[in-house]
Tab-separated table of N, CA, C and O in Angstrom:
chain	number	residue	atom	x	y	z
A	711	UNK	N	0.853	-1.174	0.000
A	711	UNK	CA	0.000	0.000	0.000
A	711	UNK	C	0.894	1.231	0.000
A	711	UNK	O	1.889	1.232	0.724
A	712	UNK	N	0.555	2.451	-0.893
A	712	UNK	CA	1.276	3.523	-0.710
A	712	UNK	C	0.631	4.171	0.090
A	712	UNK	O	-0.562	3.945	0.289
A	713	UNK	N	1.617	5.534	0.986
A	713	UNK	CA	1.498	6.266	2.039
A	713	UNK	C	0.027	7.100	1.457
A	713	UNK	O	-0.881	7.261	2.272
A	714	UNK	N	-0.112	7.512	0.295
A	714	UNK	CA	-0.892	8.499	0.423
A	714	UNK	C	-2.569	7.566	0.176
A	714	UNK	O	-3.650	8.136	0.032
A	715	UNK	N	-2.346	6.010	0.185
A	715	UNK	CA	-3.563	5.677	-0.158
A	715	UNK	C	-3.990	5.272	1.598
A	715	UNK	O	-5.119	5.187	2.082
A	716	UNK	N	-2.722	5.085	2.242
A	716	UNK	CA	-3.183	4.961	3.664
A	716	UNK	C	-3.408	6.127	4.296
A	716	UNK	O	-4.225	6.133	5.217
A	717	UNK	N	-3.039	6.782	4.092
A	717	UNK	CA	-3.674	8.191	4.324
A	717	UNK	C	-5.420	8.741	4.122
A	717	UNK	O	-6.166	9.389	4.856
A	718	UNK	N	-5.617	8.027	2.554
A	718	UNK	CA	-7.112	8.425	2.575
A	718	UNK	C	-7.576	7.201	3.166
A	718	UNK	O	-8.780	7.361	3.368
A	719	UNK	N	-7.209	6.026	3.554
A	719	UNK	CA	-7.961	5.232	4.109
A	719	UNK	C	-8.160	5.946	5.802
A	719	UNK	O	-9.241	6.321	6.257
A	720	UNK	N	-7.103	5.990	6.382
A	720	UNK	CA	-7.604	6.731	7.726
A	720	UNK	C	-7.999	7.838	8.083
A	720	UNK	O	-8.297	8.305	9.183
A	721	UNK	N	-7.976	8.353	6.767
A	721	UNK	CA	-8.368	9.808	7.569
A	721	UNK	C	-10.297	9.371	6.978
A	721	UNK	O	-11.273	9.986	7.407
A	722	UNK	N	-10.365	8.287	6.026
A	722	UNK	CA	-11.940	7.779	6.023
A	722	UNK	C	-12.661	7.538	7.401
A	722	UNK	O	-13.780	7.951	7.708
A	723	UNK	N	-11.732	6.728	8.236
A	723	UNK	CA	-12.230	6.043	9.203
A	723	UNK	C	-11.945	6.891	10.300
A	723	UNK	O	-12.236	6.622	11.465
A	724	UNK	N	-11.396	7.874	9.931
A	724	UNK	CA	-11.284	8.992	11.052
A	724	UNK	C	-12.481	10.011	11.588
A	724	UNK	O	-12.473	11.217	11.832
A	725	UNK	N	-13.565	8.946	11.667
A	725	UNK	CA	-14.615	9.857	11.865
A	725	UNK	C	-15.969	8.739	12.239
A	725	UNK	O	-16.504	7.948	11.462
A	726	UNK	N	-16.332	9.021	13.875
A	726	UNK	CA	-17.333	8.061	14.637
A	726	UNK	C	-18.419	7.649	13.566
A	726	UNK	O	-18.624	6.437	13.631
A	727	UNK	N	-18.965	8.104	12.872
A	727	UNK	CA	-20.194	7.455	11.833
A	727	UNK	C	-19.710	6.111	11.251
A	727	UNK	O	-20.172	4.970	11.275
A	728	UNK	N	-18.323	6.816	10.585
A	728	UNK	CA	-17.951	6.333	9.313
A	728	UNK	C	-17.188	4.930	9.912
A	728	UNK	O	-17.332	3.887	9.273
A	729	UNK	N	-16.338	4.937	11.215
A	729	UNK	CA	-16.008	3.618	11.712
A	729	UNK	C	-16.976	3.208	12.219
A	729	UNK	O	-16.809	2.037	12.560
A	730	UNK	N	-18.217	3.694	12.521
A	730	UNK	CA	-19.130	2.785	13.223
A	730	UNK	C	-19.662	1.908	12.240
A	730	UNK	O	-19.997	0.785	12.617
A	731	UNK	N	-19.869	2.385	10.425
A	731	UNK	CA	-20.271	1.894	9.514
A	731	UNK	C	-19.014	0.515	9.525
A	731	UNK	O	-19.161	-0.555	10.115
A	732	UNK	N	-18.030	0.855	8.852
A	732	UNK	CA	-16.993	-0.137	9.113
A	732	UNK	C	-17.082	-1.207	9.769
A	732	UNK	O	-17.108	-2.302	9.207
A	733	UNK	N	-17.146	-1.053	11.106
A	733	UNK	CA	-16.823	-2.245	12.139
A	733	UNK	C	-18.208	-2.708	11.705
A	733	UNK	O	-18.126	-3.551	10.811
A	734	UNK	N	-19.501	-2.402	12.079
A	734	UNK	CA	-20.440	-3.366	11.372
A	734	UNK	C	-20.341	-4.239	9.954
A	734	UNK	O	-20.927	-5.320	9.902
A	735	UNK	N	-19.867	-3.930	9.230
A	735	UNK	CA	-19.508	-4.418	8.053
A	735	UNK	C	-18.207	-5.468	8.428
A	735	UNK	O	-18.190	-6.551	7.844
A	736	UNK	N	-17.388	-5.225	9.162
A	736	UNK	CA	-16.577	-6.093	9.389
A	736	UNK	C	-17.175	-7.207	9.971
A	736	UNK	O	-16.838	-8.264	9.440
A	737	UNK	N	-18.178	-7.325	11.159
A	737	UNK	CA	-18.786	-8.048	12.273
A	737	UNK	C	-19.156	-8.546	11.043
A	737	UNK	O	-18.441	-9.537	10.898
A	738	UNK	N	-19.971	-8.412	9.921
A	738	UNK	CA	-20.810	-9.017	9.413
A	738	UNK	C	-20.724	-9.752	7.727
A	738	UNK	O	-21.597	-10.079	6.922
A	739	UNK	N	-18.874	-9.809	7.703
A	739	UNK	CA	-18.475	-10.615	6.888
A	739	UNK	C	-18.473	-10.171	5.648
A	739	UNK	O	-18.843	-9.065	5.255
A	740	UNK	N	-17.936	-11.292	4.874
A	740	UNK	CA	-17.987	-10.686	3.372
A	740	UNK	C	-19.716	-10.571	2.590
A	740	UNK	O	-20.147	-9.885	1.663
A	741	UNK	N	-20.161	-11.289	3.220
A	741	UNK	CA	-21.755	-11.222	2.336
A	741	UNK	C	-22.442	-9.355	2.534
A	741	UNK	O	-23.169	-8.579	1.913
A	742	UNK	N	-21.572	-9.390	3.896
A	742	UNK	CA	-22.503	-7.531	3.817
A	742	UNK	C	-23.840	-7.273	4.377
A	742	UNK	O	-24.475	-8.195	4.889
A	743	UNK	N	-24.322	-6.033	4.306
A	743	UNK	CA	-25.512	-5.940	4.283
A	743	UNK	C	-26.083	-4.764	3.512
A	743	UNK	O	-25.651	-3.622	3.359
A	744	UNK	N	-27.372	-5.478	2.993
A	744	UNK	CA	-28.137	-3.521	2.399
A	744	UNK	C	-27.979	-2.467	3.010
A	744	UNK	O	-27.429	-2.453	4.111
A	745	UNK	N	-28.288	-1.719	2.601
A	745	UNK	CA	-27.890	-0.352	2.639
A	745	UNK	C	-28.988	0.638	3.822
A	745	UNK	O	-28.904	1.490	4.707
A	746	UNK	N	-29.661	0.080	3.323
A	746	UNK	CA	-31.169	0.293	4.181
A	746	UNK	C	-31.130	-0.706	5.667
A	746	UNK	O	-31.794	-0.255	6.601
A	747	UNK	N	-30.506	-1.810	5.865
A	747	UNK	CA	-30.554	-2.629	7.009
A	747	UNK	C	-29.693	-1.596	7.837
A	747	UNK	O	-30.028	-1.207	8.956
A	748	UNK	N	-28.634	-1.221	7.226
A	748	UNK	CA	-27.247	-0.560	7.924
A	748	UNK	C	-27.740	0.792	8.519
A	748	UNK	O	-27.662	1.126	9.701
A	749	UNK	N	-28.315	1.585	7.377
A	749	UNK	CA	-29.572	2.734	8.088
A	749	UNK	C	-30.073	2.513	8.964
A	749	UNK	O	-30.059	3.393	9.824
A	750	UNK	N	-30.590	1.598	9.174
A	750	UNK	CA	-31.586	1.456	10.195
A	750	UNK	C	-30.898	0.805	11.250
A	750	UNK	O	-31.526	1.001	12.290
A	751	UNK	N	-29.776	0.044	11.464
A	751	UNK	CA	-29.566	-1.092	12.550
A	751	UNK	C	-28.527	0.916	13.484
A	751	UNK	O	-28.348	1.284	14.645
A	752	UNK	N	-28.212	1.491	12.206
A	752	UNK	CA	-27.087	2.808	13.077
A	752	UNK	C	-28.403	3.944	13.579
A	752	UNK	O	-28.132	4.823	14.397
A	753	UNK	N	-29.460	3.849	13.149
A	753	UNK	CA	-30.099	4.630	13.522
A	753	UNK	C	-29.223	6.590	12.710
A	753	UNK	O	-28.754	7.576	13.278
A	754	UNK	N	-29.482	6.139	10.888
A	754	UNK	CA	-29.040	7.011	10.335
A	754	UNK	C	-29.608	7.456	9.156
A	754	UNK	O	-29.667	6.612	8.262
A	755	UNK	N	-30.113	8.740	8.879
A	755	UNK	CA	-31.422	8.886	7.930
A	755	UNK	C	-30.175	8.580	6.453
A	755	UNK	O	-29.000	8.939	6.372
A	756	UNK	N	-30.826	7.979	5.687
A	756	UNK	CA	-30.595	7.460	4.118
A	756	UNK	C	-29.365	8.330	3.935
A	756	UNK	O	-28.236	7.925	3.657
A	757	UNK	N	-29.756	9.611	4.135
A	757	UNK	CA	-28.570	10.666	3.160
A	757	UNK	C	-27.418	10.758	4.069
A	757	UNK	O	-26.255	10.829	3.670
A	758	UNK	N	-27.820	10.756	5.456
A	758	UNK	CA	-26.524	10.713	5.909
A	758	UNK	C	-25.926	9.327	5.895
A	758	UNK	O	-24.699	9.250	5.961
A	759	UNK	N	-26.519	8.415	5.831
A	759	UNK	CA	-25.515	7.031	5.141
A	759	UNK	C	-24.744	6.529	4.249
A	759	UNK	O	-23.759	5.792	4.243
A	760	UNK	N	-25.550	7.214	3.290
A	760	UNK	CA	-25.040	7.708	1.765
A	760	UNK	C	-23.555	8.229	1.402
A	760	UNK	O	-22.588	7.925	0.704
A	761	UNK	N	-24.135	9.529	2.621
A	761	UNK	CA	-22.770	10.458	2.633
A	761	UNK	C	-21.176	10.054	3.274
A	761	UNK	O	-20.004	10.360	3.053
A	762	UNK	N	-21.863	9.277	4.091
A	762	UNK	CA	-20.570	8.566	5.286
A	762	UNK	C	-20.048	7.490	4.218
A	762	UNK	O	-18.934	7.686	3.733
A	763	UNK	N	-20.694	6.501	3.870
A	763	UNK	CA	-20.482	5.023	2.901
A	763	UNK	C	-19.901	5.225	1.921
A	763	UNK	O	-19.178	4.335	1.474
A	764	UNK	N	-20.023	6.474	1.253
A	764	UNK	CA	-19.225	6.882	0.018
A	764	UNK	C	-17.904	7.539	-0.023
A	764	UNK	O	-17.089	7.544	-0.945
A	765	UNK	N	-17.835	8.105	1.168
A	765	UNK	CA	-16.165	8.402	1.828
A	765	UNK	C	-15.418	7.220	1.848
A	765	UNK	O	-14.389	6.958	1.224
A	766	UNK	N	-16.145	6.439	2.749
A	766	UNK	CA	-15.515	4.599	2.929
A	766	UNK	C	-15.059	3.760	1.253
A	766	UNK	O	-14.013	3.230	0.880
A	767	UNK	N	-16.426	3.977	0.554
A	767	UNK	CA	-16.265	3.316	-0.805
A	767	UNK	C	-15.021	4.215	-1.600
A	767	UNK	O	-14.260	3.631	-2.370
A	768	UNK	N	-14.922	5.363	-1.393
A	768	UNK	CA	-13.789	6.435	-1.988
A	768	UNK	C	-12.081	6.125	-1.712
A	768	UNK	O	-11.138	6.454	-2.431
A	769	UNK	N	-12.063	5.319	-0.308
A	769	UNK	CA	-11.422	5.636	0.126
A	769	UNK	C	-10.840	3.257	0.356
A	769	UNK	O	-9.999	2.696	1.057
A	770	UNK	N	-11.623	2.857	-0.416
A	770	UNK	CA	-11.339	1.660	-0.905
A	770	UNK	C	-11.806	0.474	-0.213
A	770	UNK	O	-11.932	-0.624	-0.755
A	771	UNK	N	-12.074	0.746	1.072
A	771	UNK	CA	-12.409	0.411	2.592
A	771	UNK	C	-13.781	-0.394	2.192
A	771	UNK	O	-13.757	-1.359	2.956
A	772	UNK	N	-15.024	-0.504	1.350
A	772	UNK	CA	-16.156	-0.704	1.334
A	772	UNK	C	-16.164	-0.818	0.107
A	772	UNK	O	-15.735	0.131	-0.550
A	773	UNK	N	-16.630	-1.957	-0.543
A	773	UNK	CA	-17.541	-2.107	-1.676
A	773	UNK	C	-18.714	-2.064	-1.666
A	773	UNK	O	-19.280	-1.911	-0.584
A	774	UNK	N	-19.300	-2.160	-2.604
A	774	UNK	CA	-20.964	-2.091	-2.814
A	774	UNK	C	-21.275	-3.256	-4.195
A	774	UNK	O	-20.467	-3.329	-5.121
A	775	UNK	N	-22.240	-3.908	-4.165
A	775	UNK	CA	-22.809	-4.710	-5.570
A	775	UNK	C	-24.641	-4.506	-5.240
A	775	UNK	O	-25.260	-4.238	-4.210
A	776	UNK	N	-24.897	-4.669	-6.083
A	776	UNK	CA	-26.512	-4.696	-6.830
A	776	UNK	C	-27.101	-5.687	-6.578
A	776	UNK	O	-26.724	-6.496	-7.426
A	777	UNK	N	-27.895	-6.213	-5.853
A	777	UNK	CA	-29.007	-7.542	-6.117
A	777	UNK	C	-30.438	-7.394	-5.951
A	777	UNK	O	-31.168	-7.170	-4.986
A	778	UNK	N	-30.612	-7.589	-7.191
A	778	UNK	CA	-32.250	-6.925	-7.080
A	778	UNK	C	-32.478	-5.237	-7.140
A	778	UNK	O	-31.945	-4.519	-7.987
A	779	UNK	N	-33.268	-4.820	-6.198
A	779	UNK	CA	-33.527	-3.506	-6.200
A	779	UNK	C	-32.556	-2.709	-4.850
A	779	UNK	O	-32.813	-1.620	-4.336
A	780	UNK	N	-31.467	-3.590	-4.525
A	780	UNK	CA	-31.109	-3.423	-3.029
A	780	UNK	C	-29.402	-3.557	-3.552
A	780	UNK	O	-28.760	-4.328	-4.265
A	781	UNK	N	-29.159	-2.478	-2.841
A	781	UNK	CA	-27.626	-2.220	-2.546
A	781	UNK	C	-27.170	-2.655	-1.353
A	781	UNK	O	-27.597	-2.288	-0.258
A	782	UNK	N	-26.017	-3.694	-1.617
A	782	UNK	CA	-25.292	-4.802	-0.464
A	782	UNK	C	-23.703	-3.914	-0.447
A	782	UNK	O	-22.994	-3.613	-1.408
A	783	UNK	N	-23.516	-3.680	0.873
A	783	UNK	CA	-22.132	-3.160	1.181
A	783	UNK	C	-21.217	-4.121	1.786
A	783	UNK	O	-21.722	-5.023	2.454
A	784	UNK	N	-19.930	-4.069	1.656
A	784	UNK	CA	-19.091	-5.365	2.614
A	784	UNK	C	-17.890	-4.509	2.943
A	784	UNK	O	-17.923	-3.336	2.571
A	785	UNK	N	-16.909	-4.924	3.548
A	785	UNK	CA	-15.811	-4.477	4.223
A	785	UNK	C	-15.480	-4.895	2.555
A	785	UNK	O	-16.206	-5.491	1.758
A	786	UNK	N	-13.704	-4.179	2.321
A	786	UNK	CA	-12.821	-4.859	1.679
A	786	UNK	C	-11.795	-5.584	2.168
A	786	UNK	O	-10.704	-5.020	2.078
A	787	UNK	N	-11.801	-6.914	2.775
A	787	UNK	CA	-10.913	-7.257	3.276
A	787	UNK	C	-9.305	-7.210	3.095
A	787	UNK	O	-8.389	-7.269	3.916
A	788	UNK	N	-9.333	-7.079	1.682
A	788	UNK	CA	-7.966	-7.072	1.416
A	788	UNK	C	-7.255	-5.380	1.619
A	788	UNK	O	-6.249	-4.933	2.170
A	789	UNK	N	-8.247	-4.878	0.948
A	789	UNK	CA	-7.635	-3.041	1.377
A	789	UNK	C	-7.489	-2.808	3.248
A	789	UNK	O	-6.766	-1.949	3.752
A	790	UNK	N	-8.433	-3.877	4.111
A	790	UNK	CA	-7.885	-3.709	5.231
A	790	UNK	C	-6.578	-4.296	5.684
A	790	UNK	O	-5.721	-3.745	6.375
A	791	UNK	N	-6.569	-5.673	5.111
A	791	UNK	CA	-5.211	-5.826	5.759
A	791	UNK	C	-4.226	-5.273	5.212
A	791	UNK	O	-3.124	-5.144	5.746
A	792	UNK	N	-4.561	-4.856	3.976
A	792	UNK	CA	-3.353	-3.844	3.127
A	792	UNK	C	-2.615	-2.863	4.275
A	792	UNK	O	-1.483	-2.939	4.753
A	793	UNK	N	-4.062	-1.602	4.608
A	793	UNK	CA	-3.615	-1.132	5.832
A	793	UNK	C	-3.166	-1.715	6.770
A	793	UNK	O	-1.980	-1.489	7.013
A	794	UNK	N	-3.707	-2.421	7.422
A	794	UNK	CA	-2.696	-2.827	8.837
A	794	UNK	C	-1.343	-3.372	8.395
A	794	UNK	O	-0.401	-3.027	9.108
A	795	UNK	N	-0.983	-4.389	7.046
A	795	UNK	CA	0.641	-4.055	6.940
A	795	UNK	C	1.156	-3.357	6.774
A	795	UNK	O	2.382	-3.376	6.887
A	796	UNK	N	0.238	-2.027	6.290
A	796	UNK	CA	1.137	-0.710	6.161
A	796	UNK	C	1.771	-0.206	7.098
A	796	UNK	O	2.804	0.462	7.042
A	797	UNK	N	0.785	-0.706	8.543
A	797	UNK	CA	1.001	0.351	9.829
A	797	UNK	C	1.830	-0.116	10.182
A	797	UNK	O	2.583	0.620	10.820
A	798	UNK	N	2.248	-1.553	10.029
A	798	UNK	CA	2.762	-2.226	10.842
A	798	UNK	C	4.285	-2.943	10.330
A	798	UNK	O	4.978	-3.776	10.915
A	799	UNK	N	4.491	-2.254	8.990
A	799	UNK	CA	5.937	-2.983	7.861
A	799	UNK	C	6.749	-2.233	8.356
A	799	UNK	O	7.534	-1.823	7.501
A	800	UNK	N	6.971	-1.788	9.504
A	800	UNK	CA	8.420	-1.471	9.825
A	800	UNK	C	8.526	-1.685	11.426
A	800	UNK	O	9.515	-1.415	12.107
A	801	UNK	N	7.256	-2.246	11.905
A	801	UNK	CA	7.290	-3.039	13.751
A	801	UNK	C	8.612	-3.150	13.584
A	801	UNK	O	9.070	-3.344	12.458
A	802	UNK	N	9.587	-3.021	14.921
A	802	UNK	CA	10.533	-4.382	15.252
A	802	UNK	C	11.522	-4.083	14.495
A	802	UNK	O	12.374	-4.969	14.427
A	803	UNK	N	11.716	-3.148	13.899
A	803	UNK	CA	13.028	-3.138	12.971
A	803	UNK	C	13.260	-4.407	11.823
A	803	UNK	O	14.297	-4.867	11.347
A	804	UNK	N	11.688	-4.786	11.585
A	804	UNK	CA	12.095	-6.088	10.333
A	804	UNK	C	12.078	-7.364	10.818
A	804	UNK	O	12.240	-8.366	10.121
A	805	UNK	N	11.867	-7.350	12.117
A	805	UNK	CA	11.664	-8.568	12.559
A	805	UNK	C	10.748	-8.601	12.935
A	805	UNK	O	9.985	-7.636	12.987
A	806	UNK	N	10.363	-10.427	13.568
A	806	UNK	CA	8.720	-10.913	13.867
A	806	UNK	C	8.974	-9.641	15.590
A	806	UNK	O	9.870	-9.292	16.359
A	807	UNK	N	7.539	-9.419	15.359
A	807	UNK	CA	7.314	-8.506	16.336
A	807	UNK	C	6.892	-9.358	17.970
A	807	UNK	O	6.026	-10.234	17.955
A	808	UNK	N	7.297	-9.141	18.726
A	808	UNK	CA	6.898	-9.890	19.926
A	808	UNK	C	5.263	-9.319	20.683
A	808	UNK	O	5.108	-8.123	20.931
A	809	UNK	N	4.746	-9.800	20.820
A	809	UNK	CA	3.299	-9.439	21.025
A	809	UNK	C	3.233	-9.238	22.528
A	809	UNK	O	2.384	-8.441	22.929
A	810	UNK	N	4.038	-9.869	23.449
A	810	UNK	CA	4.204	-9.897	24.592
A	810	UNK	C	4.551	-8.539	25.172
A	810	UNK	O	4.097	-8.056	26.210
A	811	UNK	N	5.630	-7.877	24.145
A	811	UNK	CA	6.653	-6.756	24.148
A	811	UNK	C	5.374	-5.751	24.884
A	811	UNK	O	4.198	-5.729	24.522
A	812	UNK	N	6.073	-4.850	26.150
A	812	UNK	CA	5.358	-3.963	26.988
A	812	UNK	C	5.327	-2.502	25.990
A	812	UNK	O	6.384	-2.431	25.364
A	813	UNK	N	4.573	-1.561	25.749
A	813	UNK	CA	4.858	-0.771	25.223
A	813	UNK	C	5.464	0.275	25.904
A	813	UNK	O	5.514	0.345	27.132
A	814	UNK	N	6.104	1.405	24.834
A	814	UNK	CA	7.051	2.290	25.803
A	814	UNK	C	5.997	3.304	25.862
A	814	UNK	O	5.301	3.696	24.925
A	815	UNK	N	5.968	3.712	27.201
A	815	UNK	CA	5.477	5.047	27.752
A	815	UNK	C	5.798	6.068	27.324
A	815	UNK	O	6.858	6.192	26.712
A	816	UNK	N	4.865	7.184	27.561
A	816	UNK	CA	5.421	8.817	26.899
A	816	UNK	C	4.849	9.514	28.023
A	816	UNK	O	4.091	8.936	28.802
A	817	UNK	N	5.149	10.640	28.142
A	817	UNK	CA	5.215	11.071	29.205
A	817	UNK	C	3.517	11.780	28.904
A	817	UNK	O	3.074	11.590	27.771
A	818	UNK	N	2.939	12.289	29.553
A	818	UNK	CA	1.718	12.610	29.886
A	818	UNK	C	1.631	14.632	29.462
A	818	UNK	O	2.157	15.301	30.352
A	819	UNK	N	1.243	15.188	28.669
A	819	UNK	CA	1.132	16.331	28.833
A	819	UNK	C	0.217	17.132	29.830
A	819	UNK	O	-1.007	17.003	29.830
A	820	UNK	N	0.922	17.997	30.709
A	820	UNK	CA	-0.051	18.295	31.958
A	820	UNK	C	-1.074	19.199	31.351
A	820	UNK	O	-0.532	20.012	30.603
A	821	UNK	N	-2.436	19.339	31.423
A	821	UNK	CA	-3.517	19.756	31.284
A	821	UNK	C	-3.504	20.893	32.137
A	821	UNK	O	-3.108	20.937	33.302
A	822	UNK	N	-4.300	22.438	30.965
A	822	UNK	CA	-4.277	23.101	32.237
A	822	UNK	C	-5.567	23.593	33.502
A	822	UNK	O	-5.230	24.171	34.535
């Protein structure tokens, strides 16, 4: 994956609607769901679904196909794991990454 396509992928999902669309679509496999189920299960009027789903589909994250009179959306699985090796092709300096490994702390910025 190149930097600037991971770029529009997160800055897609950089936004509570639009990952909430996502992770449902993920939960719910490659078959997907209509377009209208997804409206309704987020509690989101048509246009603003529209508007969110088409950032996602823009941004490679979401397909869409036709059956019948009904539009079926799915995760893209492969553009996701694309991203996560993106995030993750330089863990460890090139080596298998230890999962165990504690992460390093940063210091806390004091609030005022």
């Amino acid at each position: 994956m190149k930097t600037n396509e991971a770029i529009k992928a997160l800055a897609a999902l950089a936004q509570e609607t639009r990952i909430g669309i996502y992770r449902l679509l993920v939960q719910h496999g490659p078959e997907g769901l209509p377009a209208s189920t997804m409206a309704e299960m987020l509690d989101l009027p048509n246009a603003t679904f529209s508007f969110h789903v088409k950032a996602l589909s823009q941004a490679g994250l979401v397909v869409a196909r036709q059956s019948g009179r009904f539009i079926y959306y799915s995760a893209n699985y492969p553009a996701m794991n694309d991203l996560v090796g993106y995030l993750t092709e330089n863990c460890c300096n090139g080596k298998a990454c230890d999962a165990d490994a504690t992460p390093i702390k940063t210091a806390r910025r004091k609030t005022a």
